[in-house]
Short mmCIF file of N, CA and C in Angstrom, two decimals:
data_model
loop_
_atom_site.label_atom_id
_atom_site.label_comp_id
_atom_site.label_asym_id
_atom_site.label_seq_id
_atom_site.Cartn_x
_atom_site.Cartn_y
_atom_site.Cartn_z
N MET M 1 23.98 -41.49 68.71
CA MET M 1 25.00 -40.62 68.17
C MET M 1 24.44 -39.87 66.97
N THR M 2 24.54 -38.56 67.01
CA THR M 2 24.08 -37.73 65.89
C THR M 2 25.26 -36.93 65.36
N ILE M 3 25.19 -36.64 64.07
CA ILE M 3 26.32 -36.03 63.37
C ILE M 3 25.87 -34.80 62.60
N ALA M 4 26.65 -33.73 62.72
CA ALA M 4 26.47 -32.54 61.89
C ALA M 4 27.74 -32.35 61.07
N VAL M 5 27.56 -32.00 59.81
CA VAL M 5 28.67 -31.63 58.95
C VAL M 5 28.56 -30.14 58.69
N ILE M 6 29.61 -29.41 59.04
CA ILE M 6 29.69 -27.99 58.72
C ILE M 6 30.59 -27.87 57.51
N ASP M 7 30.01 -27.51 56.39
CA ASP M 7 30.73 -27.45 55.12
C ASP M 7 31.11 -26.00 54.83
N GLY M 8 32.41 -25.75 54.78
CA GLY M 8 32.92 -24.40 54.54
C GLY M 8 33.31 -24.14 53.11
N GLY M 9 32.92 -25.02 52.21
CA GLY M 9 33.28 -24.84 50.80
C GLY M 9 32.41 -23.82 50.10
N THR M 10 32.93 -23.30 49.01
CA THR M 10 32.17 -22.34 48.21
C THR M 10 31.79 -22.91 46.85
N ARG M 11 32.39 -24.02 46.47
CA ARG M 11 32.13 -24.63 45.17
C ARG M 11 31.22 -25.84 45.36
N PRO M 12 30.09 -25.88 44.67
CA PRO M 12 29.25 -27.09 44.77
C PRO M 12 30.04 -28.32 44.34
N ASN M 13 29.94 -29.39 45.12
CA ASN M 13 30.67 -30.63 44.84
C ASN M 13 32.17 -30.43 44.78
N GLY M 14 32.67 -29.54 45.65
CA GLY M 14 34.11 -29.33 45.74
C GLY M 14 34.79 -30.58 46.31
N ASN M 15 36.08 -30.62 46.24
CA ASN M 15 36.83 -31.80 46.66
C ASN M 15 36.65 -32.13 48.14
N ALA M 16 36.60 -31.12 49.00
CA ALA M 16 36.39 -31.38 50.43
C ALA M 16 35.01 -31.98 50.66
N GLU M 17 34.02 -31.47 49.96
CA GLU M 17 32.66 -32.02 50.07
C GLU M 17 32.62 -33.46 49.58
N LEU M 18 33.29 -33.74 48.47
CA LEU M 18 33.29 -35.10 47.93
C LEU M 18 33.97 -36.08 48.89
N LEU M 19 35.08 -35.66 49.49
CA LEU M 19 35.77 -36.52 50.45
C LEU M 19 34.89 -36.74 51.68
N THR M 20 34.24 -35.69 52.13
CA THR M 20 33.33 -35.81 53.27
C THR M 20 32.18 -36.75 52.93
N ASN M 21 31.65 -36.63 51.72
CA ASN M 21 30.57 -37.53 51.29
C ASN M 21 31.01 -38.99 51.35
N HIS M 22 32.26 -39.23 51.02
CA HIS M 22 32.81 -40.59 51.06
C HIS M 22 32.77 -41.15 52.49
N ILE M 23 32.97 -40.28 53.46
CA ILE M 23 32.95 -40.69 54.87
C ILE M 23 31.54 -40.94 55.35
N ILE M 24 30.63 -40.06 55.01
CA ILE M 24 29.29 -40.09 55.62
C ILE M 24 28.27 -40.89 54.82
N GLN M 25 28.68 -41.51 53.71
CA GLN M 25 27.71 -42.25 52.91
C GLN M 25 27.02 -43.31 53.78
N GLY M 26 25.72 -43.35 53.69
CA GLY M 26 24.93 -44.31 54.46
C GLY M 26 24.62 -43.87 55.88
N MET M 27 25.18 -42.73 56.31
CA MET M 27 24.92 -42.23 57.66
C MET M 27 23.83 -41.16 57.62
N ASN M 28 23.14 -41.03 58.73
CA ASN M 28 22.16 -39.97 58.87
C ASN M 28 22.87 -38.77 59.47
N VAL M 29 23.08 -37.74 58.67
CA VAL M 29 23.79 -36.54 59.14
C VAL M 29 22.98 -35.30 58.80
N GLU M 30 23.20 -34.25 59.55
CA GLU M 30 22.65 -32.96 59.21
C GLU M 30 23.76 -32.17 58.55
N ARG M 31 23.55 -31.77 57.32
CA ARG M 31 24.56 -31.07 56.54
C ARG M 31 24.26 -29.59 56.56
N ILE M 32 25.23 -28.78 56.93
CA ILE M 32 25.08 -27.34 56.98
C ILE M 32 26.12 -26.73 56.04
N TYR M 33 25.64 -26.17 54.95
CA TYR M 33 26.51 -25.51 53.98
C TYR M 33 26.59 -24.04 54.35
N LEU M 34 27.72 -23.61 54.88
CA LEU M 34 27.85 -22.22 55.32
C LEU M 34 27.59 -21.23 54.20
N LYS M 35 27.89 -21.60 52.96
CA LYS M 35 27.69 -20.70 51.83
C LYS M 35 26.22 -20.35 51.62
N ASP M 36 25.32 -21.14 52.19
CA ASP M 36 23.90 -20.90 52.02
C ASP M 36 23.31 -19.96 53.08
N TYR M 37 24.16 -19.46 53.97
CA TYR M 37 23.68 -18.64 55.07
C TYR M 37 24.41 -17.30 55.09
N GLN M 38 23.74 -16.34 55.68
CA GLN M 38 24.37 -15.04 55.88
C GLN M 38 24.93 -15.03 57.30
N ILE M 39 26.25 -14.97 57.38
CA ILE M 39 26.93 -14.89 58.68
C ILE M 39 27.85 -13.69 58.62
N HIS M 40 27.48 -12.68 59.37
CA HIS M 40 28.29 -11.46 59.38
C HIS M 40 29.58 -11.68 60.17
N SER M 41 30.58 -10.91 59.84
CA SER M 41 31.84 -10.95 60.57
C SER M 41 31.62 -10.50 62.00
N ILE M 42 32.49 -10.96 62.86
CA ILE M 42 32.40 -10.56 64.26
C ILE M 42 32.80 -9.09 64.40
N ILE M 43 32.12 -8.40 65.27
CA ILE M 43 32.54 -7.07 65.70
C ILE M 43 32.93 -7.25 67.16
N ASP M 44 34.20 -7.12 67.43
CA ASP M 44 34.73 -7.44 68.76
C ASP M 44 34.25 -6.41 69.78
N LYS M 45 33.38 -6.86 70.65
CA LYS M 45 32.83 -6.00 71.71
C LYS M 45 33.13 -6.58 73.10
N ARG M 46 34.18 -7.39 73.17
CA ARG M 46 34.51 -8.03 74.46
C ARG M 46 34.74 -7.01 75.56
N HIS M 47 35.29 -5.88 75.22
CA HIS M 47 35.67 -4.90 76.23
C HIS M 47 34.75 -3.67 76.25
N SER M 48 33.67 -3.76 75.52
CA SER M 48 32.70 -2.67 75.47
C SER M 48 31.67 -2.84 76.59
N PRO M 49 31.25 -1.75 77.20
CA PRO M 49 30.24 -1.87 78.27
C PRO M 49 28.94 -2.52 77.79
N ASP M 50 28.60 -2.33 76.51
CA ASP M 50 27.37 -2.92 75.96
C ASP M 50 27.57 -4.37 75.54
N GLY M 51 28.81 -4.80 75.42
CA GLY M 51 29.08 -6.17 74.99
C GLY M 51 28.69 -6.41 73.53
N PHE M 52 28.70 -7.68 73.16
CA PHE M 52 28.34 -8.05 71.80
C PHE M 52 26.86 -7.76 71.55
N GLN M 53 26.54 -7.41 70.33
CA GLN M 53 25.16 -7.14 69.93
C GLN M 53 24.72 -8.19 68.91
N ASP M 54 23.43 -8.42 68.86
CA ASP M 54 22.88 -9.35 67.87
C ASP M 54 23.22 -8.84 66.47
N ARG M 55 23.78 -9.69 65.64
CA ARG M 55 24.20 -9.29 64.29
C ARG M 55 23.08 -9.44 63.27
N LYS M 56 21.94 -9.96 63.68
CA LYS M 56 20.77 -10.07 62.80
C LYS M 56 21.12 -10.84 61.52
N ASP M 57 21.65 -12.05 61.72
CA ASP M 57 22.00 -12.91 60.59
C ASP M 57 21.60 -14.34 60.94
N ASP M 58 22.13 -15.30 60.20
CA ASP M 58 21.74 -16.71 60.38
C ASP M 58 22.63 -17.47 61.36
N TYR M 59 23.61 -16.83 61.92
CA TYR M 59 24.60 -17.51 62.75
C TYR M 59 23.97 -18.31 63.90
N ASN M 60 23.12 -17.67 64.71
CA ASN M 60 22.55 -18.37 65.86
C ASN M 60 21.74 -19.59 65.46
N SER M 61 21.07 -19.54 64.31
CA SER M 61 20.30 -20.71 63.87
C SER M 61 21.22 -21.89 63.59
N ILE M 62 22.43 -21.62 63.13
CA ILE M 62 23.40 -22.70 62.88
C ILE M 62 23.92 -23.24 64.21
N ILE M 63 24.23 -22.35 65.14
CA ILE M 63 24.67 -22.79 66.47
C ILE M 63 23.60 -23.67 67.10
N ASP M 64 22.35 -23.25 67.02
CA ASP M 64 21.26 -24.06 67.58
C ASP M 64 21.23 -25.46 66.97
N ARG M 65 21.51 -25.55 65.70
CA ARG M 65 21.49 -26.85 65.02
C ARG M 65 22.67 -27.72 65.44
N ILE M 66 23.88 -27.15 65.54
CA ILE M 66 25.02 -28.00 65.86
C ILE M 66 25.04 -28.42 67.33
N LEU M 67 24.44 -27.62 68.20
CA LEU M 67 24.44 -27.97 69.62
C LEU M 67 23.66 -29.26 69.89
N ARG M 68 22.79 -29.65 68.99
CA ARG M 68 22.00 -30.88 69.16
C ARG M 68 22.78 -32.15 68.83
N HIS M 69 23.96 -32.01 68.27
CA HIS M 69 24.69 -33.18 67.76
C HIS M 69 25.86 -33.57 68.65
N ASP M 70 26.22 -34.84 68.55
CA ASP M 70 27.34 -35.40 69.33
C ASP M 70 28.67 -35.25 68.60
N ILE M 71 28.62 -35.38 67.29
CA ILE M 71 29.84 -35.32 66.46
C ILE M 71 29.67 -34.19 65.46
N ILE M 72 30.74 -33.42 65.28
CA ILE M 72 30.75 -32.35 64.28
C ILE M 72 31.92 -32.63 63.33
N ILE M 73 31.62 -32.66 62.06
CA ILE M 73 32.64 -32.81 61.03
C ILE M 73 32.80 -31.44 60.36
N PHE M 74 33.99 -30.88 60.47
CA PHE M 74 34.31 -29.61 59.83
C PHE M 74 34.95 -29.93 58.49
N SER M 75 34.28 -29.59 57.41
CA SER M 75 34.75 -29.90 56.07
C SER M 75 35.09 -28.59 55.37
N THR M 76 36.35 -28.48 54.94
CA THR M 76 36.78 -27.21 54.35
C THR M 76 37.82 -27.43 53.26
N PRO M 77 37.74 -26.65 52.20
CA PRO M 77 38.88 -26.60 51.29
C PRO M 77 40.01 -25.86 52.00
N ILE M 78 41.21 -26.12 51.57
CA ILE M 78 42.36 -25.38 52.09
C ILE M 78 42.59 -24.20 51.15
N TYR M 79 42.33 -23.00 51.67
CA TYR M 79 42.52 -21.77 50.91
C TYR M 79 43.68 -21.02 51.52
N TRP M 80 44.70 -20.78 50.75
CA TRP M 80 45.87 -20.05 51.22
C TRP M 80 46.39 -20.64 52.52
N TYR M 81 46.45 -21.97 52.56
CA TYR M 81 47.08 -22.72 53.66
C TYR M 81 46.28 -22.66 54.96
N SER M 82 45.00 -22.38 54.86
CA SER M 82 44.16 -22.36 56.04
C SER M 82 42.74 -22.76 55.66
N MET M 83 41.85 -22.74 56.64
CA MET M 83 40.45 -23.04 56.39
C MET M 83 39.85 -21.94 55.53
N SER M 84 38.71 -22.24 54.93
CA SER M 84 38.04 -21.24 54.10
C SER M 84 37.62 -20.05 54.95
N GLY M 85 37.45 -18.91 54.31
CA GLY M 85 36.98 -17.72 55.00
C GLY M 85 35.61 -17.93 55.63
N LEU M 86 34.75 -18.68 54.96
CA LEU M 86 33.42 -18.97 55.52
C LEU M 86 33.55 -19.70 56.85
N MET M 87 34.42 -20.70 56.90
CA MET M 87 34.61 -21.47 58.13
C MET M 87 35.23 -20.60 59.22
N LYS M 88 36.24 -19.83 58.87
CA LYS M 88 36.90 -18.98 59.86
C LYS M 88 35.95 -17.94 60.41
N ASN M 89 35.15 -17.35 59.55
CA ASN M 89 34.17 -16.36 59.99
C ASN M 89 33.18 -16.99 60.97
N PHE M 90 32.72 -18.19 60.66
CA PHE M 90 31.79 -18.90 61.54
C PHE M 90 32.42 -19.15 62.91
N ILE M 91 33.64 -19.65 62.91
CA ILE M 91 34.31 -19.95 64.18
C ILE M 91 34.65 -18.67 64.95
N ASP M 92 35.02 -17.61 64.25
CA ASP M 92 35.29 -16.34 64.93
C ASP M 92 34.09 -15.90 65.76
N ARG M 93 32.91 -16.16 65.28
CA ARG M 93 31.71 -15.75 65.99
C ARG M 93 31.51 -16.52 67.30
N TRP M 94 32.22 -17.63 67.51
CA TRP M 94 32.11 -18.35 68.78
C TRP M 94 32.49 -17.43 69.94
N SER M 95 33.38 -16.47 69.69
CA SER M 95 33.75 -15.52 70.74
C SER M 95 32.52 -14.78 71.27
N GLN M 96 31.62 -14.48 70.37
CA GLN M 96 30.38 -13.82 70.76
C GLN M 96 29.48 -14.79 71.53
N THR M 97 29.35 -16.01 71.04
CA THR M 97 28.47 -16.99 71.68
C THR M 97 28.95 -17.33 73.09
N LEU M 98 30.26 -17.35 73.29
CA LEU M 98 30.80 -17.64 74.62
C LEU M 98 30.36 -16.60 75.65
N ARG M 99 29.95 -15.43 75.20
CA ARG M 99 29.51 -14.35 76.10
C ARG M 99 28.02 -14.04 75.97
N ASP M 100 27.32 -14.83 75.19
CA ASP M 100 25.90 -14.58 74.92
C ASP M 100 25.05 -15.17 76.04
N PRO M 101 24.25 -14.35 76.74
CA PRO M 101 23.41 -14.88 77.82
C PRO M 101 22.37 -15.89 77.34
N ASN M 102 22.08 -15.90 76.05
CA ASN M 102 21.16 -16.90 75.49
C ASN M 102 21.81 -18.28 75.36
N TYR M 103 23.14 -18.34 75.50
CA TYR M 103 23.89 -19.60 75.42
C TYR M 103 24.81 -19.72 76.64
N PRO M 104 24.25 -19.74 77.84
CA PRO M 104 25.08 -19.72 79.05
C PRO M 104 25.99 -20.94 79.20
N ASP M 105 25.63 -22.05 78.57
CA ASP M 105 26.45 -23.25 78.69
C ASP M 105 27.01 -23.70 77.34
N PHE M 106 27.27 -22.73 76.48
CA PHE M 106 27.82 -23.04 75.15
C PHE M 106 29.11 -23.86 75.25
N LYS M 107 30.04 -23.40 76.06
CA LYS M 107 31.33 -24.08 76.17
C LYS M 107 31.14 -25.49 76.73
N LYS M 108 30.29 -25.64 77.72
CA LYS M 108 30.03 -26.95 78.31
C LYS M 108 29.41 -27.90 77.28
N LYS M 109 28.46 -27.41 76.50
CA LYS M 109 27.83 -28.24 75.47
C LYS M 109 28.83 -28.61 74.37
N MET M 110 29.66 -27.67 73.99
CA MET M 110 30.66 -27.96 72.96
C MET M 110 31.68 -28.97 73.47
N ALA M 111 32.00 -28.89 74.75
CA ALA M 111 32.99 -29.81 75.34
C ALA M 111 32.50 -31.25 75.36
N ALA M 112 31.23 -31.47 75.17
CA ALA M 112 30.68 -32.83 75.15
C ALA M 112 30.74 -33.44 73.74
N LYS M 113 31.29 -32.72 72.78
CA LYS M 113 31.30 -33.17 71.38
C LYS M 113 32.65 -33.71 70.95
N ARG M 114 32.60 -34.51 69.90
CA ARG M 114 33.81 -34.97 69.21
C ARG M 114 33.84 -34.30 67.85
N ALA M 115 35.02 -33.93 67.40
CA ALA M 115 35.14 -33.24 66.12
C ALA M 115 36.17 -33.91 65.23
N PHE M 116 35.87 -33.85 63.95
CA PHE M 116 36.78 -34.31 62.90
C PHE M 116 36.94 -33.16 61.91
N VAL M 117 38.09 -33.09 61.27
CA VAL M 117 38.34 -32.09 60.24
C VAL M 117 38.67 -32.82 58.95
N ILE M 118 37.97 -32.45 57.89
CA ILE M 118 38.23 -32.98 56.56
C ILE M 118 38.61 -31.79 55.69
N ALA M 119 39.80 -31.82 55.12
CA ALA M 119 40.29 -30.69 54.34
C ALA M 119 40.96 -31.20 53.07
N VAL M 120 40.80 -30.45 52.01
CA VAL M 120 41.42 -30.80 50.73
C VAL M 120 42.00 -29.55 50.11
N GLY M 121 43.22 -29.68 49.61
CA GLY M 121 43.87 -28.56 48.94
C GLY M 121 44.94 -29.06 48.01
N GLY M 122 45.55 -28.15 47.31
CA GLY M 122 46.67 -28.46 46.44
C GLY M 122 47.97 -27.96 47.07
N ASP M 123 49.05 -28.02 46.34
CA ASP M 123 50.33 -27.50 46.79
C ASP M 123 50.82 -28.18 48.06
N ASP M 124 50.95 -29.50 47.99
CA ASP M 124 51.48 -30.31 49.09
C ASP M 124 50.68 -30.13 50.39
N PRO M 125 49.37 -30.39 50.34
CA PRO M 125 48.52 -30.12 51.49
C PRO M 125 48.83 -30.99 52.72
N ALA M 126 49.39 -32.18 52.52
CA ALA M 126 49.70 -33.04 53.67
C ALA M 126 50.73 -32.38 54.60
N ILE M 127 51.55 -31.51 54.06
CA ILE M 127 52.53 -30.77 54.86
C ILE M 127 52.03 -29.35 55.13
N LYS M 128 51.67 -28.65 54.06
CA LYS M 128 51.31 -27.24 54.20
C LYS M 128 49.94 -27.03 54.85
N GLY M 129 49.12 -28.09 54.94
CA GLY M 129 47.84 -27.99 55.63
C GLY M 129 47.93 -28.26 57.12
N LEU M 130 49.09 -28.73 57.59
CA LEU M 130 49.23 -29.06 59.01
C LEU M 130 49.07 -27.86 59.95
N PRO M 131 49.56 -26.66 59.60
CA PRO M 131 49.29 -25.53 60.49
C PRO M 131 47.79 -25.27 60.67
N MET M 132 46.99 -25.51 59.63
CA MET M 132 45.55 -25.36 59.76
C MET M 132 44.98 -26.40 60.72
N ILE M 133 45.47 -27.62 60.64
CA ILE M 133 45.03 -28.66 61.56
C ILE M 133 45.38 -28.27 62.99
N GLN M 134 46.58 -27.72 63.18
CA GLN M 134 46.98 -27.24 64.51
C GLN M 134 46.05 -26.13 64.98
N GLN M 135 45.66 -25.25 64.07
CA GLN M 135 44.73 -24.18 64.42
C GLN M 135 43.41 -24.77 64.90
N PHE M 136 42.88 -25.76 64.19
CA PHE M 136 41.65 -26.42 64.64
C PHE M 136 41.86 -27.04 66.02
N LYS M 137 43.01 -27.66 66.23
CA LYS M 137 43.28 -28.28 67.53
C LYS M 137 43.22 -27.24 68.65
N TYR M 138 43.84 -26.11 68.43
CA TYR M 138 43.81 -25.04 69.45
C TYR M 138 42.38 -24.55 69.69
N ILE M 139 41.61 -24.41 68.63
CA ILE M 139 40.22 -23.98 68.76
C ILE M 139 39.44 -25.01 69.58
N PHE M 140 39.59 -26.28 69.23
CA PHE M 140 38.87 -27.33 69.94
C PHE M 140 39.32 -27.41 71.40
N ASP M 141 40.61 -27.30 71.63
CA ASP M 141 41.12 -27.31 73.01
C ASP M 141 40.50 -26.17 73.83
N PHE M 142 40.38 -25.02 73.23
CA PHE M 142 39.86 -23.85 73.95
C PHE M 142 38.44 -24.08 74.46
N VAL M 143 37.61 -24.71 73.63
CA VAL M 143 36.22 -24.95 74.06
C VAL M 143 36.01 -26.35 74.62
N GLY M 144 37.06 -27.17 74.63
CA GLY M 144 36.98 -28.48 75.24
C GLY M 144 36.48 -29.60 74.35
N ILE M 145 36.37 -29.35 73.05
CA ILE M 145 35.92 -30.38 72.11
C ILE M 145 37.01 -31.43 71.96
N GLU M 146 36.62 -32.70 71.94
CA GLU M 146 37.58 -33.77 71.66
C GLU M 146 37.91 -33.76 70.17
N PHE M 147 39.17 -33.58 69.83
CA PHE M 147 39.61 -33.63 68.43
C PHE M 147 39.88 -35.09 68.11
N ALA M 148 38.95 -35.71 67.39
CA ALA M 148 38.98 -37.15 67.19
C ALA M 148 39.70 -37.58 65.92
N GLY M 149 40.09 -36.66 65.05
CA GLY M 149 40.84 -37.05 63.87
C GLY M 149 40.66 -36.09 62.71
N TYR M 150 41.50 -36.28 61.71
CA TYR M 150 41.44 -35.43 60.53
C TYR M 150 41.95 -36.20 59.32
N ILE M 151 41.56 -35.71 58.17
CA ILE M 151 42.09 -36.21 56.89
C ILE M 151 42.40 -34.98 56.05
N ILE M 152 43.59 -34.97 55.47
CA ILE M 152 43.95 -33.94 54.50
C ILE M 152 44.09 -34.63 53.16
N GLY M 153 43.27 -34.21 52.21
CA GLY M 153 43.32 -34.78 50.87
C GLY M 153 44.00 -33.84 49.89
N ASN M 154 44.42 -34.41 48.78
CA ASN M 154 45.10 -33.65 47.74
C ASN M 154 44.16 -33.50 46.55
N GLY M 155 43.85 -32.26 46.21
CA GLY M 155 42.99 -32.01 45.06
C GLY M 155 42.87 -30.53 44.80
N ASN M 156 42.86 -30.17 43.55
CA ASN M 156 42.75 -28.78 43.17
C ASN M 156 41.58 -28.59 42.21
N LYS M 157 41.64 -29.26 41.07
CA LYS M 157 40.57 -29.16 40.09
C LYS M 157 39.39 -30.04 40.51
N PRO M 158 38.20 -29.77 39.96
CA PRO M 158 37.04 -30.58 40.32
C PRO M 158 37.32 -32.09 40.20
N GLU M 159 36.93 -32.79 41.24
CA GLU M 159 37.00 -34.25 41.35
C GLU M 159 38.42 -34.81 41.44
N ASP M 160 39.43 -33.95 41.62
CA ASP M 160 40.81 -34.43 41.81
C ASP M 160 40.92 -35.37 43.01
N ILE M 161 40.07 -35.19 44.00
CA ILE M 161 40.17 -36.00 45.21
C ILE M 161 40.04 -37.48 44.91
N TYR M 162 39.35 -37.82 43.85
CA TYR M 162 39.19 -39.24 43.50
C TYR M 162 40.50 -39.88 43.07
N GLU M 163 41.52 -39.07 42.81
CA GLU M 163 42.85 -39.59 42.48
C GLU M 163 43.71 -39.81 43.73
N ASP M 164 43.27 -39.29 44.87
CA ASP M 164 44.02 -39.42 46.12
C ASP M 164 43.55 -40.69 46.84
N ILE M 165 44.15 -41.80 46.46
CA ILE M 165 43.76 -43.12 46.99
C ILE M 165 43.97 -43.19 48.50
N GLU M 166 45.03 -42.57 49.00
CA GLU M 166 45.32 -42.60 50.43
C GLU M 166 44.22 -41.88 51.22
N ALA M 167 43.79 -40.71 50.74
CA ALA M 167 42.73 -39.97 51.43
C ALA M 167 41.42 -40.75 51.39
N LEU M 168 41.12 -41.39 50.27
CA LEU M 168 39.90 -42.18 50.17
C LEU M 168 39.94 -43.38 51.13
N PHE M 169 41.10 -44.01 51.26
CA PHE M 169 41.25 -45.11 52.21
C PHE M 169 41.05 -44.61 53.63
N LYS M 170 41.68 -43.49 53.96
CA LYS M 170 41.51 -42.92 55.30
C LYS M 170 40.04 -42.56 55.56
N ALA M 171 39.35 -42.10 54.53
CA ALA M 171 37.93 -41.77 54.67
C ALA M 171 37.12 -43.02 55.03
N GLU M 172 37.44 -44.13 54.39
CA GLU M 172 36.74 -45.39 54.70
C GLU M 172 37.03 -45.83 56.13
N GLN M 173 38.27 -45.66 56.56
CA GLN M 173 38.63 -46.01 57.94
C GLN M 173 37.93 -45.10 58.95
N LEU M 174 37.84 -43.83 58.61
CA LEU M 174 37.16 -42.89 59.50
C LEU M 174 35.67 -43.20 59.58
N GLN M 175 35.10 -43.57 58.46
CA GLN M 175 33.68 -43.96 58.46
C GLN M 175 33.44 -45.12 59.43
N LYS M 176 34.30 -46.13 59.38
CA LYS M 176 34.18 -47.27 60.29
C LYS M 176 34.34 -46.83 61.75
N LYS M 177 35.27 -45.94 62.00
CA LYS M 177 35.49 -45.43 63.35
C LYS M 177 34.26 -44.73 63.88
N ILE M 178 33.64 -43.92 63.03
CA ILE M 178 32.44 -43.19 63.47
C ILE M 178 31.28 -44.15 63.69
N ILE M 179 31.08 -45.06 62.78
CA ILE M 179 29.97 -46.01 62.89
C ILE M 179 30.11 -46.88 64.14
N ASN M 180 31.34 -47.25 64.47
CA ASN M 180 31.57 -48.14 65.61
C ASN M 180 31.72 -47.40 66.94
N SER M 181 31.57 -46.10 66.92
CA SER M 181 31.74 -45.35 68.18
C SER M 181 30.44 -45.29 68.98
#
């Protein structure tokens, strides 16, 4: 079992990253910080005779890395009641990969994976973050990924997540679930 963490945060040591670290401590994971890569926005060419064009960015290198793993952990702060723009931009590009002749079995390979979502936000995230979790579920359903679980933590200022005892407990339980899978 191999694990990739896709980190959609923009703040070093942000609360979502800290909660994710609590889960993966002691595990061998490949960590991908989206903020460290150039990923251009999608240009929708689904209905164009030429189709999608190479965007000349780092996106495909990230896809190549995650396709090697069995489990993907999507770690994101909750920004305006949804995933970070970095994460959304990355996932939007899947539309291009689904039609890319260089990835003819992208959907099949993604369908063999299990995914977890770790999200942290303020303003009652356990309730107001649920539409984002539903959005991830729809995304995973579309490509066939098994949605294996999520944790929504409460935190706004740096290190606030350490005050969310329930999220930290759930993180420990999730760690055991992953290790025993």
